[in-house]
Amino acid sequence: GPALRELARGDAEVVCGTLPIVKVHARTGRLDLSDVGILVLDEADVLADAAHAPALAEVRGALPASVRGRNLQVVLLSATLRSKEVAALEERACWNATWVDLGTDGAADGAGTRAGVPDTVRHLAVRVAPDDDAWVGAGAPPVTTDAVHRGGVPGGSLDVDASDKDAASEAIKRLKPLALLRLVDTFVMDQVLVFCRTNLDCDLMEQFLQGASRAAASAAASDGGGRAVDKYSCAVLAGMRSQHDRTKALESFRGGSARILLATDV
């Protein structure tokens, strides 16, 4: 493919890849590591797992100790840098390491990460129980789920049985979008970033918010409020969307035309 052709020509200045793929191409000679000056290991806490040790040791061993008089620089990036696993990886991969911690001062928590958040950040945990209908307001739009917990069959009625895990999970999935609307309204949120687990979850939440906006506009018109704005305007930033769509979503969220940005971990 194009990437391999660039490697063959020696045109690439930055190469991104998973450890197994980098190891294979370095072993076959398609990827020349003799002139590499910086090695970046993203998600270092994951790469610290013993399963990655052989590939990491092979790639690390193929790198030069220095290039043009400058020592090899190894950068470890992780949200949990203070874990024992990352510390062990640092000992194997780095010399005289310098720690850059973006957390605030404070004692380490049970996971080994730095406790504390900026003063401008507030955390709020909201419990949604499967039989809690307090989130369902008048005129609430219908919620469609991915139907994973109903055997892949969408729609239909659902008797909530807390002892049935699938029924309880399906009920919670139906209530969470309604809880989101209530929180957005209660806290008068100007902009909201919502992370969804899958691309389908993003699609379904987008459909739900569009329905909620139409319902809000209809209610405003019935009350004599005239034409209502798109109360729950949203944009989607997900891997299955095209680059054009993702760029447009970011621009609309940045510009304020989209109040809610739905995103996977893309």
PDB file of N, CA, C and O in Angstrom, residues 172-234:
ATOM      1  N   ILE A 172     -32.389   0.692  31.824  1.00  0.00           N
ATOM      2  CA  ILE A 172     -31.448   1.770  32.130  1.00  0.00           C
ATOM      3  C   ILE A 172     -31.023   2.476  30.848  1.00  0.00           C
ATOM      4  O   ILE A 172     -30.903   3.708  30.807  1.00  0.00           O
ATOM      5  N   LYS A 173     -30.815   1.704  29.779  1.00  0.00           N
ATOM      6  CA  LYS A 173     -30.437   2.322  28.508  1.00  0.00           C
ATOM      7  C   LYS A 173     -31.524   3.265  28.008  1.00  0.00           C
ATOM      8  O   LYS A 173     -31.237   4.286  27.386  1.00  0.00           O
ATOM      9  N   ARG A 174     -32.780   2.926  28.265  1.00  0.00           N
ATOM     10  CA  ARG A 174     -33.873   3.795  27.834  1.00  0.00           C
ATOM     11  C   ARG A 174     -33.983   5.043  28.693  1.00  0.00           C
ATOM     12  O   ARG A 174     -34.456   6.083  28.229  1.00  0.00           O
ATOM     13  N   LEU A 175     -33.566   4.942  29.945  1.00  0.00           N
ATOM     14  CA  LEU A 175     -33.691   6.078  30.850  1.00  0.00           C
ATOM     15  C   LEU A 175     -32.525   7.060  30.749  1.00  0.00           C
ATOM     16  O   LEU A 175     -32.697   8.250  31.013  1.00  0.00           O
ATOM     17  N   LYS A 176     -31.346   6.584  30.374  1.00  0.00           N
ATOM     18  CA  LYS A 176     -30.173   7.465  30.372  1.00  0.00           C
ATOM     19  C   LYS A 176     -30.308   8.673  29.438  1.00  0.00           C
ATOM     20  O   LYS A 176     -29.930   9.787  29.824  1.00  0.00           O
ATOM     21  N   PRO A 177     -30.830   8.535  28.215  1.00  0.00           N
ATOM     22  CA  PRO A 177     -31.023   9.729  27.381  1.00  0.00           C
ATOM     23  C   PRO A 177     -31.970  10.748  28.023  1.00  0.00           C
ATOM     24  O   PRO A 177     -31.771  11.959  27.907  1.00  0.00           O
ATOM     25  N   LEU A 178     -33.013  10.246  28.703  1.00  0.00           N
ATOM     26  CA  LEU A 178     -33.951  11.139  29.386  1.00  0.00           C
ATOM     27  C   LEU A 178     -33.264  11.839  30.561  1.00  0.00           C
ATOM     28  O   LEU A 178     -33.506  13.027  30.820  1.00  0.00           O
ATOM     29  N   ALA A 179     -32.395  11.103  31.262  1.00  0.00           N
ATOM     30  CA  ALA A 179     -31.637  11.714  32.358  1.00  0.00           C
ATOM     31  C   ALA A 179     -30.712  12.793  31.820  1.00  0.00           C
ATOM     32  O   ALA A 179     -30.527  13.842  32.452  1.00  0.00           O
ATOM     33  N   LEU A 180     -30.126  12.555  30.644  1.00  0.00           N
ATOM     34  CA  LEU A 180     -29.243  13.553  30.033  1.00  0.00           C
ATOM     35  C   LEU A 180     -30.001  14.856  29.770  1.00  0.00           C
ATOM     36  O   LEU A 180     -29.508  15.947  30.093  1.00  0.00           O
ATOM     37  N   LEU A 181     -31.204  14.758  29.203  1.00  0.00           N
ATOM     38  CA  LEU A 181     -32.002  15.961  28.949  1.00  0.00           C
ATOM     39  C   LEU A 181     -32.269  16.716  30.241  1.00  0.00           C
ATOM     40  O   LEU A 181     -32.169  17.953  30.295  1.00  0.00           O
ATOM     41  N   ARG A 182     -32.633  15.974  31.287  1.00  0.00           N
ATOM     42  CA  ARG A 182     -32.943  16.622  32.566  1.00  0.00           C
ATOM     43  C   ARG A 182     -31.723  17.356  33.134  1.00  0.00           C
ATOM     44  O   ARG A 182     -31.833  18.470  33.632  1.00  0.00           O
ATOM     45  N   LEU A 183     -30.556  16.744  33.014  1.00  0.00           N
ATOM     46  CA  LEU A 183     -29.332  17.369  33.527  1.00  0.00           C
ATOM     47  C   LEU A 183     -28.963  18.605  32.703  1.00  0.00           C
ATOM     48  O   LEU A 183     -28.563  19.638  33.249  1.00  0.00           O
ATOM     49  N   VAL A 184     -29.089  18.507  31.380  1.00  0.00           N
ATOM     50  CA  VAL A 184     -28.787  19.653  30.516  1.00  0.00           C
ATOM     51  C   VAL A 184     -29.685  20.833  30.856  1.00  0.00           C
ATOM     52  O   VAL A 184     -29.237  21.986  30.937  1.00  0.00           O
ATOM     53  N   ASP A 185     -30.969  20.556  31.099  1.00  0.00           N
ATOM     54  CA  ASP A 185     -31.914  21.617  31.422  1.00  0.00           C
ATOM     55  C   ASP A 185     -31.702  22.148  32.841  1.00  0.00           C
ATOM     56  O   ASP A 185     -31.726  23.363  33.072  1.00  0.00           O
ATOM     57  N   THR A 186     -31.486  21.246  33.790  1.00  0.00           N
ATOM     58  CA  THR A 186     -31.352  21.650  35.190  1.00  0.00           C
ATOM     59  C   THR A 186     -30.142  22.544  35.401  1.00  0.00           C
ATOM     60  O   THR A 186     -30.211  23.556  36.117  1.00  0.00           O
ATOM     61  N   PHE A 187     -29.026  22.182  34.785  1.00  0.00           N
ATOM     62  CA  PHE A 187     -27.795  22.948  34.981  1.00  0.00           C
ATOM     63  C   PHE A 187     -27.583  24.008  33.896  1.00  0.00           C
ATOM     64  O   PHE A 187     -26.537  24.657  33.866  1.00  0.00           O
ATOM     65  N   VAL A 188     -28.579  24.177  33.019  1.00  0.00           N
ATOM     66  CA  VAL A 188     -28.538  25.191  31.952  1.00  0.00           C
ATOM     67  C   VAL A 188     -27.182  25.136  31.248  1.00  0.00           C
ATOM     68  O   VAL A 188     -26.434  26.111  31.194  1.00  0.00           O
ATOM     69  N   MET A 189     -26.849  23.981  30.721  1.00  0.00           N
ATOM     70  CA  MET A 189     -25.556  23.775  30.070  1.00  0.00           C
ATOM     71  C   MET A 189     -25.556  24.379  28.674  1.00  0.00           C
ATOM     72  O   MET A 189     -26.394  24.048  27.840  1.00  0.00           O
ATOM     73  N   ASP A 190     -24.606  25.277  28.433  1.00  0.00           N
ATOM     74  CA  ASP A 190     -24.501  25.890  27.111  1.00  0.00           C
ATOM     75  C   ASP A 190     -23.905  24.913  26.095  1.00  0.00           C
ATOM     76  O   ASP A 190     -24.327  24.865  24.942  1.00  0.00           O
ATOM     77  N   GLN A 191     -22.886  24.164  26.524  1.00  0.00           N
ATOM     78  CA  GLN A 191     -22.265  23.181  25.657  1.00  0.00           C
ATOM     79  C   GLN A 191     -22.001  21.909  26.454  1.00  0.00           C
ATOM     80  O   GLN A 191     -21.594  21.964  27.615  1.00  0.00           O
ATOM     81  N   VAL A 192     -22.217  20.781  25.796  1.00  0.00           N
ATOM     82  CA  VAL A 192     -22.121  19.489  26.477  1.00  0.00           C
ATOM     83  C   VAL A 192     -21.359  18.518  25.586  1.00  0.00           C
ATOM     84  O   VAL A 192     -21.645  18.404  24.390  1.00  0.00           O
ATOM     85  N   LEU A 193     -20.397  17.814  26.172  1.00  0.00           N
ATOM     86  CA  LEU A 193     -19.681  16.759  25.466  1.00  0.00           C
ATOM     87  C   LEU A 193     -20.130  15.422  26.039  1.00  0.00           C
ATOM     88  O   LEU A 193     -19.988  15.175  27.237  1.00  0.00           O
ATOM     89  N   VAL A 194     -20.702  14.573  25.190  1.00  0.00           N
ATOM     90  CA  VAL A 194     -21.244  13.289  25.624  1.00  0.00           C
ATOM     91  C   VAL A 194     -20.456  12.168  24.948  1.00  0.00           C
ATOM     92  O   VAL A 194     -20.388  12.111  23.712  1.00  0.00           O
ATOM     93  N   PHE A 195     -19.867  11.292  25.745  1.00  0.00           N
ATOM     94  CA  PHE A 195     -19.165  10.145  25.188  1.00  0.00           C
ATOM     95  C   PHE A 195     -20.110   8.946  25.126  1.00  0.00           C
ATOM     96  O   PHE A 195     -20.767   8.618  26.112  1.00  0.00           O
ATOM     97  N   CYS A 196     -20.153   8.322  23.960  1.00  0.00           N
ATOM     98  CA  CYS A 196     -20.957   7.123  23.754  1.00  0.00           C
ATOM     99  C   CYS A 196     -20.035   5.932  23.516  1.00  0.00           C
ATOM    100  O   CYS A 196     -18.919   6.097  23.018  1.00  0.00           O
ATOM    101  N   ARG A 197     -20.506   4.751  23.863  1.00  0.00           N
ATOM    102  CA  ARG A 197     -19.647   3.569  23.784  1.00  0.00           C
ATOM    103  C   ARG A 197     -19.378   3.138  22.346  1.00  0.00           C
ATOM    104  O   ARG A 197     -18.260   2.728  22.013  1.00  0.00           O
ATOM    105  N   THR A 198     -20.390   3.228  21.482  1.00  0.00           N
ATOM    106  CA  THR A 198     -20.232   2.735  20.109  1.00  0.00           C
ATOM    107  C   THR A 198     -20.736   3.778  19.107  1.00  0.00           C
ATOM    108  O   THR A 198     -21.408   4.749  19.460  1.00  0.00           O
ATOM    109  N   ASN A 199     -20.419   3.536  17.831  1.00  0.00           N
ATOM    110  CA  ASN A 199     -20.934   4.393  16.774  1.00  0.00           C
ATOM    111  C   ASN A 199     -22.454   4.333  16.719  1.00  0.00           C
ATOM    112  O   ASN A 199     -23.117   5.348  16.490  1.00  0.00           O
ATOM    113  N   LEU A 200     -23.012   3.147  16.921  1.00  0.00           N
ATOM    114  CA  LEU A 200     -24.473   3.004  16.915  1.00  0.00           C
ATOM    115  C   LEU A 200     -25.091   3.801  18.052  1.00  0.00           C
ATOM    116  O   LEU A 200     -26.145   4.444  17.878  1.00  0.00           O
ATOM    117  N   ASP A 201     -24.459   3.791  19.222  1.00  0.00           N
ATOM    118  CA  ASP A 201     -24.967   4.596  20.340  1.00  0.00           C
ATOM    119  C   ASP A 201     -25.014   6.072  19.966  1.00  0.00           C
ATOM    120  O   ASP A 201     -25.950   6.792  20.332  1.00  0.00           O
ATOM    121  N   CYS A 202     -23.995   6.537  19.252  1.00  0.00           N
ATOM    122  CA  CYS A 202     -23.985   7.936  18.796  1.00  0.00           C
ATOM    123  C   CYS A 202     -25.146   8.207  17.850  1.00  0.00           C
ATOM    124  O   CYS A 202     -25.829   9.233  17.964  1.00  0.00           O
ATOM    125  N   ASP A 203     -25.368   7.286  16.905  1.00  0.00           N
ATOM    126  CA  ASP A 203     -26.462   7.458  15.950  1.00  0.00           C
ATOM    127  C   ASP A 203     -27.816   7.517  16.666  1.00  0.00           C
ATOM    128  O   ASP A 203     -28.660   8.372  16.360  1.00  0.00           O
ATOM    129  N   LEU A 204     -28.014   6.601  17.621  1.00  0.00           N
ATOM    130  CA  LEU A 204     -29.295   6.546  18.330  1.00  0.00           C
ATOM    131  C   LEU A 204     -29.493   7.772  19.212  1.00  0.00           C
ATOM    132  O   LEU A 204     -30.608   8.311  19.305  1.00  0.00           O
ATOM    133  N   MET A 205     -28.415   8.239  19.864  1.00  0.00           N
ATOM    134  CA  MET A 205     -28.533   9.432  20.696  1.00  0.00           C
ATOM    135  C   MET A 205     -28.803  10.662  19.833  1.00  0.00           C
ATOM    136  O   MET A 205     -29.576  11.547  20.213  1.00  0.00           O
ATOM    137  N   GLU A 206     -28.191  10.716  18.658  1.00  0.00           N
ATOM    138  CA  GLU A 206     -28.449  11.827  17.739  1.00  0.00           C
ATOM    139  C   GLU A 206     -29.920  11.858  17.341  1.00  0.00           C
ATOM    140  O   GLU A 206     -30.558  12.921  17.356  1.00  0.00           O
ATOM    141  N   GLN A 207     -30.478  10.691  17.009  1.00  0.00           N
ATOM    142  CA  GLN A 207     -31.899  10.617  16.644  1.00  0.00           C
ATOM    143  C   GLN A 207     -32.783  11.046  17.810  1.00  0.00           C
ATOM    144  O   GLN A 207     -33.782  11.756  17.634  1.00  0.00           O
ATOM    145  N   PHE A 208     -32.413  10.616  19.009  1.00  0.00           N
ATOM    146  CA  PHE A 208     -33.197  10.978  20.191  1.00  0.00           C
ATOM    147  C   PHE A 208     -33.177  12.483  20.432  1.00  0.00           C
ATOM    148  O   PHE A 208     -34.220  13.103  20.685  1.00  0.00           O
ATOM    149  N   LEU A 209     -32.004  13.100  20.352  1.00  0.00           N
ATOM    150  CA  LEU A 209     -31.892  14.544  20.600  1.00  0.00           C
ATOM    151  C   LEU A 209     -32.616  15.348  19.531  1.00  0.00           C
ATOM    152  O   LEU A 209     -33.217  16.389  19.822  1.00  0.00           O
ATOM    153  N   GLN A 210     -32.557  14.877  18.290  1.00  0.00           N
ATOM    154  CA  GLN A 210     -33.303  15.565  17.232  1.00  0.00           C
ATOM    155  C   GLN A 210     -34.802  15.496  17.506  1.00  0.00           C
ATOM    156  O   GLN A 210     -35.519  16.482  17.320  1.00  0.00           O
ATOM    157  N   GLY A 211     -35.279  14.346  17.986  1.00  0.00           N
ATOM    158  CA  GLY A 211     -36.686  14.225  18.351  1.00  0.00           C
ATOM    159  C   GLY A 211     -37.040  15.107  19.530  1.00  0.00           C
ATOM    160  O   GLY A 211     -38.130  15.714  19.570  1.00  0.00           O
ATOM    161  N   ALA A 212     -36.123  15.202  20.504  1.00  0.00           N
ATOM    162  CA  ALA A 212     -36.364  16.055  21.668  1.00  0.00           C
ATOM    163  C   ALA A 212     -36.433  17.521  21.262  1.00  0.00           C
ATOM    164  O   ALA A 212     -37.239  18.292  21.799  1.00  0.00           O
ATOM    165  N   SER A 213     -35.611  17.918  20.300  1.00  0.00           N
ATOM    166  CA  SER A 213     -35.641  19.299  19.817  1.00  0.00           C
ATOM    167  C   SER A 213     -36.961  19.610  19.117  1.00  0.00           C
ATOM    168  O   SER A 213     -37.553  20.678  19.306  1.00  0.00           O
ATOM    169  N   ARG A 214     -37.427  18.662  18.312  1.00  0.00           N
ATOM    170  CA  ARG A 214     -38.702  18.870  17.618  1.00  0.00           C
ATOM    171  C   ARG A 214     -39.849  18.964  18.622  1.00  0.00           C
ATOM    172  O   ARG A 214     -40.751  19.803  18.467  1.00  0.00           O
ATOM    173  N   ALA A 215     -39.803  18.120  19.663  1.00  0.00           N
ATOM    174  CA  ALA A 215     -40.850  18.162  20.684  1.00  0.00           C
ATOM    175  C   ALA A 215     -40.821  19.482  21.434  1.00  0.00           C
ATOM    176  O   ALA A 215     -41.871  20.071  21.735  1.00  0.00           O
ATOM    177  N   ALA A 216     -39.618  19.984  21.737  1.00  0.00           N
ATOM    178  CA  ALA A 216     -39.499  21.257  22.443  1.00  0.00           C
ATOM    179  C   ALA A 216     -39.993  22.405  21.586  1.00  0.00           C
ATOM    180  O   ALA A 216     -40.663  23.333  22.077  1.00  0.00           O
ATOM    181  N   ALA A 217     -39.695  22.358  20.293  1.00  0.00           N
ATOM    182  CA  ALA A 217     -40.151  23.410  19.386  1.00  0.00           C
ATOM    183  C   ALA A 217     -41.668  23.397  19.262  1.00  0.00           C
ATOM    184  O   ALA A 217     -42.322  24.451  19.236  1.00  0.00           O
ATOM    185  N   SER A 218     -42.253  22.202  19.193  1.00  0.00           N
ATOM    186  CA  SER A 218     -43.700  22.085  19.087  1.00  0.00           C
ATOM    187  C   SER A 218     -44.376  22.604  20.349  1.00  0.00           C
ATOM    188  O   SER A 218     -45.394  23.311  20.281  1.00  0.00           O
ATOM    189  N   ALA A 219     -43.804  22.295  21.508  1.00  0.00           N
ATOM    190  CA  ALA A 219     -44.380  22.770  22.770  1.00  0.00           C
ATOM    191  C   ALA A 219     -44.305  24.282  22.868  1.00  0.00           C
ATOM    192  O   ALA A 219     -45.240  24.942  23.340  1.00  0.00           O
ATOM    193  N   ALA A 220     -43.171  24.860  22.404  1.00  0.00           N
ATOM    194  CA  ALA A 220     -43.015  26.314  22.451  1.00  0.00           C
ATOM    195  C   ALA A 220     -44.036  26.996  21.544  1.00  0.00           C
ATOM    196  O   ALA A 220     -44.609  28.031  21.888  1.00  0.00           O
ATOM    197  N   ALA A 221     -44.273  26.401  20.378  1.00  0.00           N
ATOM    198  CA  ALA A 221     -45.249  26.978  19.447  1.00  0.00           C
ATOM    199  C   ALA A 221     -46.658  26.897  20.027  1.00  0.00           C
ATOM    200  O   ALA A 221     -47.458  27.827  19.881  1.00  0.00           O
ATOM    201  N   SER A 222     -46.969  25.791  20.702  1.00  0.00           N
ATOM    202  CA  SER A 222     -48.302  25.624  21.302  1.00  0.00           C
ATOM    203  C   SER A 222     -48.532  26.627  22.422  1.00  0.00           C
ATOM    204  O   SER A 222     -49.664  27.077  22.649  1.00  0.00           O
ATOM    205  N   ASP A 223     -47.462  27.009  23.094  1.00  0.00           N
ATOM    206  CA  ASP A 223     -47.569  27.974  24.190  1.00  0.00           C
ATOM    207  C   ASP A 223     -47.528  29.410  23.703  1.00  0.00           C
ATOM    208  O   ASP A 223     -47.502  30.343  24.512  1.00  0.00           O
ATOM    209  N   GLY A 224     -47.483  29.579  22.377  1.00  0.00           N
ATOM    210  CA  GLY A 224     -47.454  30.933  21.823  1.00  0.00           C
ATOM    211  C   GLY A 224     -46.086  31.555  21.840  1.00  0.00           C
ATOM    212  O   GLY A 224     -45.940  32.774  21.690  1.00  0.00           O
ATOM    213  N   GLY A 225     -45.055  30.713  22.005  1.00  0.00           N
ATOM    214  CA  GLY A 225     -43.703  31.259  22.057  1.00  0.00           C
ATOM    215  C   GLY A 225     -43.082  31.485  20.706  1.00  0.00           C
ATOM    216  O   GLY A 225     -41.928  31.887  20.608  1.00  0.00           O
ATOM    217  N   GLY A 226     -43.826  31.192  19.645  1.00  0.00           N
ATOM    218  CA  GLY A 226     -43.279  31.396  18.314  1.00  0.00           C
ATOM    219  C   GLY A 226     -42.319  30.295  17.938  1.00  0.00           C
ATOM    220  O   GLY A 226     -42.298  29.227  18.532  1.00  0.00           O
ATOM    221  N   ARG A 227     -41.494  30.548  16.958  1.00  0.00           N
ATOM    222  CA  ARG A 227     -40.541  29.557  16.461  1.00  0.00           C
ATOM    223  C   ARG A 227     -39.415  29.376  17.479  1.00  0.00           C
ATOM    224  O   ARG A 227     -38.725  30.326  17.828  1.00  0.00           O
ATOM    225  N   ALA A 228     -39.208  28.154  17.932  1.00  0.00           N
ATOM    226  CA  ALA A 228     -38.188  27.875  18.941  1.00  0.00           C
ATOM    227  C   ALA A 228     -36.860  27.530  18.280  1.00  0.00           C
ATOM    228  O   ALA A 228     -36.813  27.043  17.146  1.00  0.00           O
ATOM    229  N   VAL A 229     -35.779  27.804  18.986  1.00  0.00           N
ATOM    230  CA  VAL A 229     -34.460  27.421  18.500  1.00  0.00           C
ATOM    231  C   VAL A 229     -34.299  25.914  18.665  1.00  0.00           C
ATOM    232  O   VAL A 229     -35.093  25.249  19.329  1.00  0.00           O
ATOM    233  N   ASP A 230     -33.268  25.380  18.047  1.00  0.00           N
ATOM    234  CA  ASP A 230     -32.968  23.954  18.158  1.00  0.00           C
ATOM    235  C   ASP A 230     -32.398  23.715  19.547  1.00  0.00           C
ATOM    236  O   ASP A 230     -31.194  23.812  19.768  1.00  0.00           O
ATOM    237  N   LYS A 231     -33.267  23.374  20.485  1.00  0.00           N
ATOM    238  CA  LYS A 231     -32.890  23.342  21.899  1.00  0.00           C
ATOM    239  C   LYS A 231     -31.792  22.344  22.201  1.00  0.00           C
ATOM    240  O   LYS A 231     -30.909  22.596  23.015  1.00  0.00           O
ATOM    241  N   TYR A 232     -31.830  21.205  21.545  1.00  0.00           N
ATOM    242  CA  TYR A 232     -30.835  20.165  21.804  1.00  0.00           C
ATOM    243  C   TYR A 232     -30.025  19.877  20.537  1.00  0.00           C
ATOM    244  O   TYR A 232     -29.796  18.726  20.176  1.00  0.00           O
ATOM    245  N   SER A 233     -29.604  20.936  19.874  1.00  0.00           N
ATOM    246  CA  SER A 233     -28.818  20.779  18.648  1.00  0.00           C
ATOM    247  C   SER A 233     -27.563  19.963  18.947  1.00  0.00           C
ATOM    248  O   SER A 233     -26.916  20.130  19.976  1.00  0.00           O
ATOM    249  N   CYS A 234     -27.223  19.068  18.048  1.00  0.00           N
ATOM    250  CA  CYS A 234     -26.094  18.189  18.323  1.00  0.00           C
ATOM    251  C   CYS A 234     -25.304  17.900  17.052  1.00  0.00           C
ATOM    252  O   CYS A 234     -25.768  18.111  15.933  1.00  0.00           O
TER     253      CYS A 234
END
